[in-house]
Protein backbone atom coordinates (compact mmCIF):
# COMPACT_ATOMS: atom_id res chain seq x y z
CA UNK A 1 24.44 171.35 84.79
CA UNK A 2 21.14 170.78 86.16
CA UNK A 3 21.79 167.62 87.85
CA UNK A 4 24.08 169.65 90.17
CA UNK A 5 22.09 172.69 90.37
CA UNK A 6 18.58 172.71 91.25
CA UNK A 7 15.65 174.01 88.98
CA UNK A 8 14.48 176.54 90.83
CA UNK A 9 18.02 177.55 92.18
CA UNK A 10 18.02 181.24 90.53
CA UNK A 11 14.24 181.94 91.21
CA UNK A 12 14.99 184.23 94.38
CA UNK A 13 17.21 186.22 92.60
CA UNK A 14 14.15 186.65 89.72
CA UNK A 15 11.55 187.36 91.92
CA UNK A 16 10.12 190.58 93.15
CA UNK A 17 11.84 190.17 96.48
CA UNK A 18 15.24 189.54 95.01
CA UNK A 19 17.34 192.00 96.97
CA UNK A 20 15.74 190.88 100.41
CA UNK A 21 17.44 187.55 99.25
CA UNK A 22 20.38 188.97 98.35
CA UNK A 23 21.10 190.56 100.94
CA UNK A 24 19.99 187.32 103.42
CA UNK A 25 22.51 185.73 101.25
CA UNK A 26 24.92 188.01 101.47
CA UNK A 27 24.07 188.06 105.56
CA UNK A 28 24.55 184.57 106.04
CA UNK A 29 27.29 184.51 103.82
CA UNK A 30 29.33 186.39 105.89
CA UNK A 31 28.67 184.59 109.08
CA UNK A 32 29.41 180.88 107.72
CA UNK A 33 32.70 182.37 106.04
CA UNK A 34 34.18 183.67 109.27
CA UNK A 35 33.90 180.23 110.96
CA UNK A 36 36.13 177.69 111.18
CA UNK A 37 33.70 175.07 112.10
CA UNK A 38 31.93 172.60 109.77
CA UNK A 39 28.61 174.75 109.47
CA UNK A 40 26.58 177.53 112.06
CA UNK A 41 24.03 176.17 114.13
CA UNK A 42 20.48 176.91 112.59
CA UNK A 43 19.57 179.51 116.03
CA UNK A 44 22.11 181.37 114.97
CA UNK A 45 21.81 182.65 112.01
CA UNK A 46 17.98 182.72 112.60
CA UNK A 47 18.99 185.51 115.59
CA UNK A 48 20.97 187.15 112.20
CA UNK A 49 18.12 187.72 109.86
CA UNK A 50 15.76 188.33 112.80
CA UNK A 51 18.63 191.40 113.57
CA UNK A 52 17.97 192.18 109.59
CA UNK A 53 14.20 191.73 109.34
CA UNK A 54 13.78 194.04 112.64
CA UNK A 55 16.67 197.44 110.69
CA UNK A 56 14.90 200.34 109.12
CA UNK A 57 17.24 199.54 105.90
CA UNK A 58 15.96 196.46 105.69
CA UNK A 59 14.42 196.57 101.56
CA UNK A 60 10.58 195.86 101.93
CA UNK A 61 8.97 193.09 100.83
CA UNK A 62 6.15 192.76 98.21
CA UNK A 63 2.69 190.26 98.80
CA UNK A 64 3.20 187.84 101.67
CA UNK A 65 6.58 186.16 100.36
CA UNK A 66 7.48 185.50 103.67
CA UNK A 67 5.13 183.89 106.30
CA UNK A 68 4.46 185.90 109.18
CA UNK A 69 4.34 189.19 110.38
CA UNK A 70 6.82 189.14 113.21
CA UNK A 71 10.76 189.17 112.67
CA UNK A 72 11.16 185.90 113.81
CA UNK A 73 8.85 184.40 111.78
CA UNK A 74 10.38 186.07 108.64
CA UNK A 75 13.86 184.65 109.25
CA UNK A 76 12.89 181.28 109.82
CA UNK A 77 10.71 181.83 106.61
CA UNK A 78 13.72 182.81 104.39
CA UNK A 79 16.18 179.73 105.97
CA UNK A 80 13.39 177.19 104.79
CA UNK A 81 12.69 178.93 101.34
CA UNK A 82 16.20 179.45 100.47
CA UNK A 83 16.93 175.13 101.66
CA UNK A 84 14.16 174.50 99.22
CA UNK A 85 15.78 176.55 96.42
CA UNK A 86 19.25 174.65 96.73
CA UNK A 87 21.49 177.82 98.27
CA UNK A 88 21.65 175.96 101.90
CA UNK A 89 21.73 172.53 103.69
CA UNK A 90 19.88 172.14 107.05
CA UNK A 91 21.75 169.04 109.04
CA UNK A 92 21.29 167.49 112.60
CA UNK A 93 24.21 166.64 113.90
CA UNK A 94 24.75 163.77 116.99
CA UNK A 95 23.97 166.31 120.17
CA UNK A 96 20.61 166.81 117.56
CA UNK A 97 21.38 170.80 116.91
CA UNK A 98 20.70 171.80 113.47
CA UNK A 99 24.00 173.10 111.66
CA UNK A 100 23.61 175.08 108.38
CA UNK A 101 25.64 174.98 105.38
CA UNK A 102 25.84 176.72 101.91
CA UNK A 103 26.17 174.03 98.99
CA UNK A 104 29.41 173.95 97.26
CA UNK A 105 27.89 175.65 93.84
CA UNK A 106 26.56 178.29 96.05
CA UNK A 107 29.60 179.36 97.40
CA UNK A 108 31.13 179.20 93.84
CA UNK A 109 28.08 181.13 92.73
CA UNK A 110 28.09 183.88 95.62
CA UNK A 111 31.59 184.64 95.55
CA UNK A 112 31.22 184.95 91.64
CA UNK A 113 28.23 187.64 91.94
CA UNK A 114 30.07 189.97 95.13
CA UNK A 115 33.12 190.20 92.61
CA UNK A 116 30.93 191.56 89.69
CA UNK A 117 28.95 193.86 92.46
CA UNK A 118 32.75 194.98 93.29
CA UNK A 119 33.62 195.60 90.73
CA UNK A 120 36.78 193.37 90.91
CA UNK A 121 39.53 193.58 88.58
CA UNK A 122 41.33 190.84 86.87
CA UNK A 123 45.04 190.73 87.66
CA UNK A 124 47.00 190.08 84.82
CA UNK A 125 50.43 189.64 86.51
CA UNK A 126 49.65 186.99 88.27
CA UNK A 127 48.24 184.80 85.62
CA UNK A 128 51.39 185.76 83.49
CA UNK A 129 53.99 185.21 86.56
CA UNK A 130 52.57 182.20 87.43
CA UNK A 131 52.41 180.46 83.82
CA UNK A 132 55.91 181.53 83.23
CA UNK A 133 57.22 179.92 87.14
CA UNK A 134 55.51 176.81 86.01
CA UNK A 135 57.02 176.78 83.00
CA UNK A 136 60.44 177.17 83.97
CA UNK A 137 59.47 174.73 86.90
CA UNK A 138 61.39 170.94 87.03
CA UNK A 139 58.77 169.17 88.94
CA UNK A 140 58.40 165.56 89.43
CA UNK A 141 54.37 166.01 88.88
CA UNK A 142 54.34 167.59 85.24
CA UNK A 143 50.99 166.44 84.59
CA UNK A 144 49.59 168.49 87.48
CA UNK A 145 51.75 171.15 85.90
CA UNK A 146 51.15 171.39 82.75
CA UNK A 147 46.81 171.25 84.09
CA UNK A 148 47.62 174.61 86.27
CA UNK A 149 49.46 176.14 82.94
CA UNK A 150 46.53 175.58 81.08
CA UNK A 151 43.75 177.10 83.78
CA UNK A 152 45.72 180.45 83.86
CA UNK A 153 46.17 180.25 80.74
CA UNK A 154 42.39 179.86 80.14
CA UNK A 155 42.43 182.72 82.75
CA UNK A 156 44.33 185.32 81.44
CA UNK A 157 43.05 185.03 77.55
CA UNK A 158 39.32 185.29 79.58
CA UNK A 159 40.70 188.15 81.38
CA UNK A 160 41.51 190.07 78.08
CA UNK A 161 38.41 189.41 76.38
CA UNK A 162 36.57 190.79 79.57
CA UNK A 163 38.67 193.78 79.13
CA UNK A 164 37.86 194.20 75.69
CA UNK A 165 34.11 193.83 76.72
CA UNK A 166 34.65 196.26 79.19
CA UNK A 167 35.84 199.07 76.91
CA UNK A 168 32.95 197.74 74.10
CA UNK A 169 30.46 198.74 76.95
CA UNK A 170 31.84 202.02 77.67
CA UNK A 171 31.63 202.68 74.22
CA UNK A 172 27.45 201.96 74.16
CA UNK A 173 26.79 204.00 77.15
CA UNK A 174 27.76 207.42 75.57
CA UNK A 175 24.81 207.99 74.23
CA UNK A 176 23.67 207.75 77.77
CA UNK A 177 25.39 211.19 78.70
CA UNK A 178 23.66 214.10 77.71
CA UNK A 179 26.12 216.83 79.17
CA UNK A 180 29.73 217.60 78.90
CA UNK A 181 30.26 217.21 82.32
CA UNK A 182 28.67 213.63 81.82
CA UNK A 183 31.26 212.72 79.59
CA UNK A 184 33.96 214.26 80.70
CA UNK A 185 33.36 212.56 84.55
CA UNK A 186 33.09 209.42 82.65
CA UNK A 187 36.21 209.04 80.47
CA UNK A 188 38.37 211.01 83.42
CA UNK A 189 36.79 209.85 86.53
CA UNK A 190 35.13 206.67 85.63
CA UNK A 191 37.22 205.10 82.69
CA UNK A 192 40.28 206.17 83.39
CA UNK A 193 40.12 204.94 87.24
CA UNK A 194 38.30 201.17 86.56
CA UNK A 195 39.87 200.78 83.03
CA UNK A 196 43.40 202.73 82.12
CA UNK A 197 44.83 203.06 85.54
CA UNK A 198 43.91 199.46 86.78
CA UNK A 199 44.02 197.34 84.24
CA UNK A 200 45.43 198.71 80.66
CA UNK A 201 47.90 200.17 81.65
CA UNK A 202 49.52 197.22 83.64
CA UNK A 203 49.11 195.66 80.48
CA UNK A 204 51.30 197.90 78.35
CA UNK A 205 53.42 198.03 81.00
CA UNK A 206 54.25 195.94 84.00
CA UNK A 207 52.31 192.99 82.72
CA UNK A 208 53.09 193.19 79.00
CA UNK A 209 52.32 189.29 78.17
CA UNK A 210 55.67 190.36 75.24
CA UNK A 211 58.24 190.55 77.85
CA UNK A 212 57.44 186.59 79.10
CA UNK A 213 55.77 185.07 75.63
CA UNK A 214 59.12 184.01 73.82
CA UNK A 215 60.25 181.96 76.69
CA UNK A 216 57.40 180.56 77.39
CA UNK A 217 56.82 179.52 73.79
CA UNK A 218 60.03 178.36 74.00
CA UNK A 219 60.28 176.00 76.74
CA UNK A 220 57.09 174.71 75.83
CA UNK A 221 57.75 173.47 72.06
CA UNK A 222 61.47 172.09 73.90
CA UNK A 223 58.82 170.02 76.31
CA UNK A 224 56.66 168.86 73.21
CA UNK A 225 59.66 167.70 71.25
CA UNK A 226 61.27 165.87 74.95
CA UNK A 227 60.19 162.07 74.58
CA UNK A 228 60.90 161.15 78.21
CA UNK A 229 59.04 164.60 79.23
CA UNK A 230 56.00 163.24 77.13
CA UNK A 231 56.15 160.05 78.38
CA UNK A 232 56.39 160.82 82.20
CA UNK A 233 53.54 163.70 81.70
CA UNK A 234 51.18 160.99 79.59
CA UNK A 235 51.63 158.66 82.53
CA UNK A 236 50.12 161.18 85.23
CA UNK A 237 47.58 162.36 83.32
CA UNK A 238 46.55 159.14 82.58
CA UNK A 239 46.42 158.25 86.23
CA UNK A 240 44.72 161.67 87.56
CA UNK A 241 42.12 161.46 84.69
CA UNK A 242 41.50 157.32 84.04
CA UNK A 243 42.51 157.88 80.50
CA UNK A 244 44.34 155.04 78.15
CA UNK A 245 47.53 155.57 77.94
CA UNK A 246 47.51 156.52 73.99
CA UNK A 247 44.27 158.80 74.76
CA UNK A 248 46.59 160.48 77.68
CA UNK A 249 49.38 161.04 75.14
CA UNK A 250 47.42 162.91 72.96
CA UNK A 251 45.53 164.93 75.32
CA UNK A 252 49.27 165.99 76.45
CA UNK A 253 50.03 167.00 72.57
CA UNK A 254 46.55 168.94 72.53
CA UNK A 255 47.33 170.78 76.01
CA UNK A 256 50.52 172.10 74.88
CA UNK A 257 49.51 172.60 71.57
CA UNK A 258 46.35 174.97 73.13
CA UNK A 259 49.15 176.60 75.30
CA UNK A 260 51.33 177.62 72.21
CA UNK A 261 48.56 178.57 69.80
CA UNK A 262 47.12 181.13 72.96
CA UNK A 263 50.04 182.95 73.55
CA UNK A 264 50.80 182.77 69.75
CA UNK A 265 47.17 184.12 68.89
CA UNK A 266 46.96 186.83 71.82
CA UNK A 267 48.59 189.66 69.80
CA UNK A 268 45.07 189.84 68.03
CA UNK A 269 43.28 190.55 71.22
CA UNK A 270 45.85 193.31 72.23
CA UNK A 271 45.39 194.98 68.96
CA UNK A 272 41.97 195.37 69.34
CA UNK A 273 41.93 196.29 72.93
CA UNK A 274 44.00 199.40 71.96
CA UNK A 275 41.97 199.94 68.97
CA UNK A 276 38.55 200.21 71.21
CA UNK A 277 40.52 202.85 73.83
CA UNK A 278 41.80 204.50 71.24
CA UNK A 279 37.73 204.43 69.93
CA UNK A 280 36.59 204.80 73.01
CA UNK A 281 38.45 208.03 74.16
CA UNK A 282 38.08 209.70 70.44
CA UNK A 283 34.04 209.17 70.40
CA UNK A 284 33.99 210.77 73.83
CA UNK A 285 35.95 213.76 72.48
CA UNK A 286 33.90 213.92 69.40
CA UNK A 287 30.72 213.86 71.28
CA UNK A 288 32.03 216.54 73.75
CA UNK A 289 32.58 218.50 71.22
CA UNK A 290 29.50 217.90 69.55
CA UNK A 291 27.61 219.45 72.71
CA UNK A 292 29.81 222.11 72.95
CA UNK A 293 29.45 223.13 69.12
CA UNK A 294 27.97 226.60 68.93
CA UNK A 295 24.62 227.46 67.28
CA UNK A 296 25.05 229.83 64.49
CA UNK A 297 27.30 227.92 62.56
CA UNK A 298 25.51 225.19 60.12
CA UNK A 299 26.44 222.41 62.23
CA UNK A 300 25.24 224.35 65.29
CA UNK A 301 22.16 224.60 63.81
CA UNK A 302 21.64 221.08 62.31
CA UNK A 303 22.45 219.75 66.19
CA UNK A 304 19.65 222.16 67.41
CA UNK A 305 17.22 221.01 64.75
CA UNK A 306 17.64 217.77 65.76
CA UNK A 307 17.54 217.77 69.13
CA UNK A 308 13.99 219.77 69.14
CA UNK A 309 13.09 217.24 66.83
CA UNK A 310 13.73 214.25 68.74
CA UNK A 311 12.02 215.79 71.99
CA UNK A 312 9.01 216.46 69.44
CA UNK A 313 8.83 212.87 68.38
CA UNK A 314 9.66 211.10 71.90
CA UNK A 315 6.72 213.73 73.37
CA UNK A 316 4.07 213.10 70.78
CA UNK A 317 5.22 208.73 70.20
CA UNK A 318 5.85 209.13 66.67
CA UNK A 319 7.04 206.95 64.59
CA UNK A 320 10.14 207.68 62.31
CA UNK A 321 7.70 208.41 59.05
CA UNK A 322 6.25 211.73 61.80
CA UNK A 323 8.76 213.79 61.32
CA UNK A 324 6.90 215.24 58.06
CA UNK A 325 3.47 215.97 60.56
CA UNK A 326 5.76 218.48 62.67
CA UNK A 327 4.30 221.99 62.28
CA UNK A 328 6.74 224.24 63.29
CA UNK A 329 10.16 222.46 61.37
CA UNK A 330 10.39 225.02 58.78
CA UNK A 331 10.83 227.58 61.60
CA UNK A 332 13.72 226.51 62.88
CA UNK A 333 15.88 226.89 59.88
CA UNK A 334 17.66 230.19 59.47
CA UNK A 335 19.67 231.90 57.08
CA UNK A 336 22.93 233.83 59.12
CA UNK A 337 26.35 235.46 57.04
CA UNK A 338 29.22 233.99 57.53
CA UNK A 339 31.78 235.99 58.55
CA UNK A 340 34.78 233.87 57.57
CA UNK A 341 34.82 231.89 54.27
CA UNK A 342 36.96 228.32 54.89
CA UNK A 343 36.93 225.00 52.89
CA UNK A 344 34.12 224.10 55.06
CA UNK A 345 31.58 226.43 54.11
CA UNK A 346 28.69 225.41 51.57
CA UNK A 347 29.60 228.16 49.64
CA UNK A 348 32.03 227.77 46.61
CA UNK A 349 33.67 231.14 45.48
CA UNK A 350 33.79 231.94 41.78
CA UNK A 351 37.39 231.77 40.45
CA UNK A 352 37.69 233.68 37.55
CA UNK A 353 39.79 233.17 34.55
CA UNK A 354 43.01 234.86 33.70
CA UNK A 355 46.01 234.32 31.73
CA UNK A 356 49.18 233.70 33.69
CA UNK A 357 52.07 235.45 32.46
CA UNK A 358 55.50 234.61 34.04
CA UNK A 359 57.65 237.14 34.91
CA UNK A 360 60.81 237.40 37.65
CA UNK A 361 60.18 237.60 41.18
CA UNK A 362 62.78 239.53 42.45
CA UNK A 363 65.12 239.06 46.02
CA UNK A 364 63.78 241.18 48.96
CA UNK A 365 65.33 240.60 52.12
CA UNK A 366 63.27 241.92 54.84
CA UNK A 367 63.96 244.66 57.34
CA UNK A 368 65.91 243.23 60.23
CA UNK A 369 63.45 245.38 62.76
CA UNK A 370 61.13 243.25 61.30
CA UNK A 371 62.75 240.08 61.30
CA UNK A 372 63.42 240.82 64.80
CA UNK A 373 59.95 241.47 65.94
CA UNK A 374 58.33 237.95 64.03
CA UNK A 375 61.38 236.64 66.08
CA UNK A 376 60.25 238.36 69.27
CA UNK A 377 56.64 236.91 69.08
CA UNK A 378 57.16 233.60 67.75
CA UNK A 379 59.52 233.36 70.92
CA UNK A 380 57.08 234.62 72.98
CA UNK A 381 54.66 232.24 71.43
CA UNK A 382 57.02 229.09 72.40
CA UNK A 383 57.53 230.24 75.83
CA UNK A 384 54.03 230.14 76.46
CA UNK A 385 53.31 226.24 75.12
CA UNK A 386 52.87 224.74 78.35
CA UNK A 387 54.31 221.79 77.69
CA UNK A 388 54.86 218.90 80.65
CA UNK A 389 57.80 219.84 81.30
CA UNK A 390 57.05 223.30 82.10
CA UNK A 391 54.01 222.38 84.09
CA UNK A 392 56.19 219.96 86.29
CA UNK A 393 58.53 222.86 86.26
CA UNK A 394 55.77 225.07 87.38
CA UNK A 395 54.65 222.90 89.95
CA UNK A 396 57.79 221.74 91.67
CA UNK A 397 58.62 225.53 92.40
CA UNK A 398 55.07 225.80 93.69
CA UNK A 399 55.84 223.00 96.15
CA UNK A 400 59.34 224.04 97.29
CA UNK A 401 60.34 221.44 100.32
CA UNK A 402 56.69 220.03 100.55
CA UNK A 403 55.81 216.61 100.08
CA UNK A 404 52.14 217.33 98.77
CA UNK A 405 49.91 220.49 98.49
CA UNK A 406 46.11 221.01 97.48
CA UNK A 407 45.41 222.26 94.05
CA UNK A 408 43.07 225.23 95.50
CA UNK A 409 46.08 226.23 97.38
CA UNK A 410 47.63 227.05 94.00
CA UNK A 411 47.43 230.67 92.53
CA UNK A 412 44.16 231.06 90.93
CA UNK A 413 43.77 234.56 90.24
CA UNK A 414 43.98 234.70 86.43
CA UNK A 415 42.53 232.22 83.60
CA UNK A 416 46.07 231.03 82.94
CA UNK A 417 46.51 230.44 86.61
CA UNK A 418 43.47 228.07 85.75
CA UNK A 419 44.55 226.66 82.27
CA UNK A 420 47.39 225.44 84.43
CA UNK A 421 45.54 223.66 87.06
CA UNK A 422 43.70 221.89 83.97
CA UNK A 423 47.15 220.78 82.63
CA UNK A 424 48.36 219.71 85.97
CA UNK A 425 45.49 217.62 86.37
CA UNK A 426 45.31 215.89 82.95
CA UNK A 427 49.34 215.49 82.84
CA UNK A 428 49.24 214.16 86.82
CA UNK A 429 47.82 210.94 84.86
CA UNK A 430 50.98 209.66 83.44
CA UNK A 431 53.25 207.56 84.99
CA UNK A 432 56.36 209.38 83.95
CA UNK A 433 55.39 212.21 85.89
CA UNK A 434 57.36 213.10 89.31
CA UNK A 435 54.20 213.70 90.86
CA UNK A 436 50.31 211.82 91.33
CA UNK A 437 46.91 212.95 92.17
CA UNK A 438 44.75 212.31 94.39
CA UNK A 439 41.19 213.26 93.67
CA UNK A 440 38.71 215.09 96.55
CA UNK A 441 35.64 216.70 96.71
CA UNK A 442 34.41 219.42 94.88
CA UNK A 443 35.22 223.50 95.47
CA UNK A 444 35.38 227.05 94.31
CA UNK A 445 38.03 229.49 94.59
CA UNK A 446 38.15 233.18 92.95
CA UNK A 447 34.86 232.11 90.60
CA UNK A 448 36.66 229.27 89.72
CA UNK A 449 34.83 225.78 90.34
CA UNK A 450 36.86 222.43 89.93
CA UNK A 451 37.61 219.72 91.53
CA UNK A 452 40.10 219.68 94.20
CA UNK A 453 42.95 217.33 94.11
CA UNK A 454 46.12 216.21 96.27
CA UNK A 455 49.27 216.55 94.42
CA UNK A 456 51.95 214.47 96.22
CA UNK A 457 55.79 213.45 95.31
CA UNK A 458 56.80 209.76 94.10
């Protein structure tokens, strides 16, 4: 790798003035990828960073990095430092002006890094819809086919393992959160935008690799069992790569054979990607309901105890084997009566010891007033389970002939009023709903704080 890339290629990005460089980079990255031209000339993109050097936002600059004190001096400084690190090529052309160029790994490189600062997401149908056109594809090149199979293939099976590694990292940073409302903006906001609603839920859904696999599979053993398709696909491959034609034929064999295998193998990946959400979103619930746990039952107190004592220890740098030099532990265990007596209590009753002796039970058929009162609550009981149905229900009437309404326009003078904007919120998620969501800043009606929302038809 280093033959291509320079030693000292990644030292701007390591040093203390890395996101001065980066954001040169990024500067002249943007220039040189709106032209159309072979290169910028040099005085241009020295005007650029002289435009940069001489902002208020510009990010300052440790020691004397860059020669000079004057703006001018400072761009010309970072064009020659970042030529001698390998990121640009400085070439005089016939009329003798000086044309600049990023190297070919560079761009590879740059583009790479602004789609991890983005955030970008991988997009799984397109891998899958263009493995399975190739597949069904008659083409007179099926060398050069079966190459592009086997890059998106490569594509889409990195693509779920970055998922995978995605929900793995959401998983580590809950210990970061130290609220409720922490966790409960990460899994709803956070998770549920960069992870559920872009990426695994297409994958359930409209990109389930199950509804395109068995063809694929399919057609690709028929290929691996076609003589004349072996033959014609050895003899390209041979030619595009320089290979002996026995050395081609088996690299053919091995390429479809990697093909089948992936797709064959991938159900193990989807399993565990909907193991981790399913991990993922349980351990957030757990742990919000860890905070939320009140103090005078045992594990109340047991979450109190250690809380002080991990403050204790992280104040005073302990080490684990301090806990026993903390003065004041025995204080904060307390003895409280528990009003209700469960399985979960520490507390085992005494059962005491009696001789059962059988005898008839006889037939009572209750009193119909009473039957018809239990009737009368459970009833009422059901009709108050606000199921999604009711909440659409609920919601449609509150929108009558409008095409979308704020949720603090909503009733909101009672706590149900409220429970309901919860439900509306949580159930606007799903994709079977008649309705989506829109999220917007924060507000307060009637002592109520939340945060607003569009509702809008599909």
């Amino acid at each position: 790798m280093f033959q291509t890339i320079p030693g000292n290629f990644f030292v701007p990005l390591a040093s203390p003035n890395k996101i001065i460089y980066w954001e040169c980079i990024c500067k002249l990255f943007s220039v040189m990828d709106n032209q159309l031209s072979f290169g910028v000339e040099r005085e241009v993109l020295a005007d650029e960073l002289q435009y940069y050097f001489e902002q208020k936002t510009a990010a300052d600059y440790q020691d004397d990095e860059f020669a000079g004190t004057e703006s001018r001096e400072k761009a010309n400084s970072m064009l020659r430092k970042l030529e001698g690190f390998g990121w640009i090529e400085i070439e005089t052309d016939k009329s003798y002006i000086q044309r600049v160029n990023f190297r070919e790994y560079a761009v590879r490189i740059i583009k790479t890094l602004l789609e991890i600062g983005e955030g970008k997401q991988i997009e799984y149908q397109g891998y899958i819809y263009t493995i399975y056109s190739l597949v069904r594809t008659k083409s007179d090149h099926p060398g050069v086919v079966l190459t592009q199979i086997l890059e998106n293939t490569d594509l889409l099976i990195t693509g779920l393992k970055n998922l995978n590694s995605s929900i793995k990292t959401y998983i580590d940073e809950l210990t970061r959160h130290r609220t409720v409302a922490e966790i409960m903006d990460a899994l709803f906001n956070d998770y549920i935008t960069n992870i559920v609603d872009k990426a695994y839920h297409r994958l359930l859904t409209s990109d389930n690799v199950s509804k395109f696999r068995p063809e694929i599979i399919e057609r690709l053993e028929q290929k691996s069992r076609s003589k004349s398709y072996i033959d014609k696909t050895s003899q390209e491959l041979a030619d595009l790569k320089e290979l002996e034609p026995e050395e081609a034929r088996e690299l053919t064999y091995r390429y479809l054979h990697e093909i089948i295998e992936a797709f064959r193998n991938m159900d193990d990946i989807l399993a565990e990607i909907n193991q981790k959400n399913t991990q993922y979103q349980r351990a957030a619930i757990n742990r919000a309901r860890f905070l939320l746990t009140g103090s005078e039952d045992v594990r109340g107190q047991l979450k109190e105890i250690l809380m002080t004592l991990n403050e204790e220890i992280n104040q005073e740098q302990m080490d684990l084997g301090g806990i026993y030099e903390v003065e004041f532990l025995e204080g904060l265990i307390r003895l409280y009566s528990c009003r209700v007596l469960d399985e979960k209590s520490f507390y085992s009753p005494i059962e005491g010891r009696k001789e059962f002796v059988p005898r008839e039970i006889g037939i009572r058929r209750p009193e119909e007033g009473l039957r018809q009162e239990k009737l009368r609550k459970m009833m009422e009981k059901m009709r108050k389970v606000l199921s999604p149905e009711k909440i659409e229900q609920y919601l449609l009437a509150q929108m009558g002939e409008r095409e979308h309404l704020t949720a603090s326009s909503l009733p909101l003078e009672e706590t149900e009023d409220f429970i309901k904007l919860i439900y509306i919120r949580l159930y606007g998620q799903r994709k079977n709903r008649s309705y989506r969501i829109e999220m917007k800043e924060k507000t307060e009606k009637n002592g109520f704080r939340f945060q607003n929302f569009e509702i809008w038809r599909k």
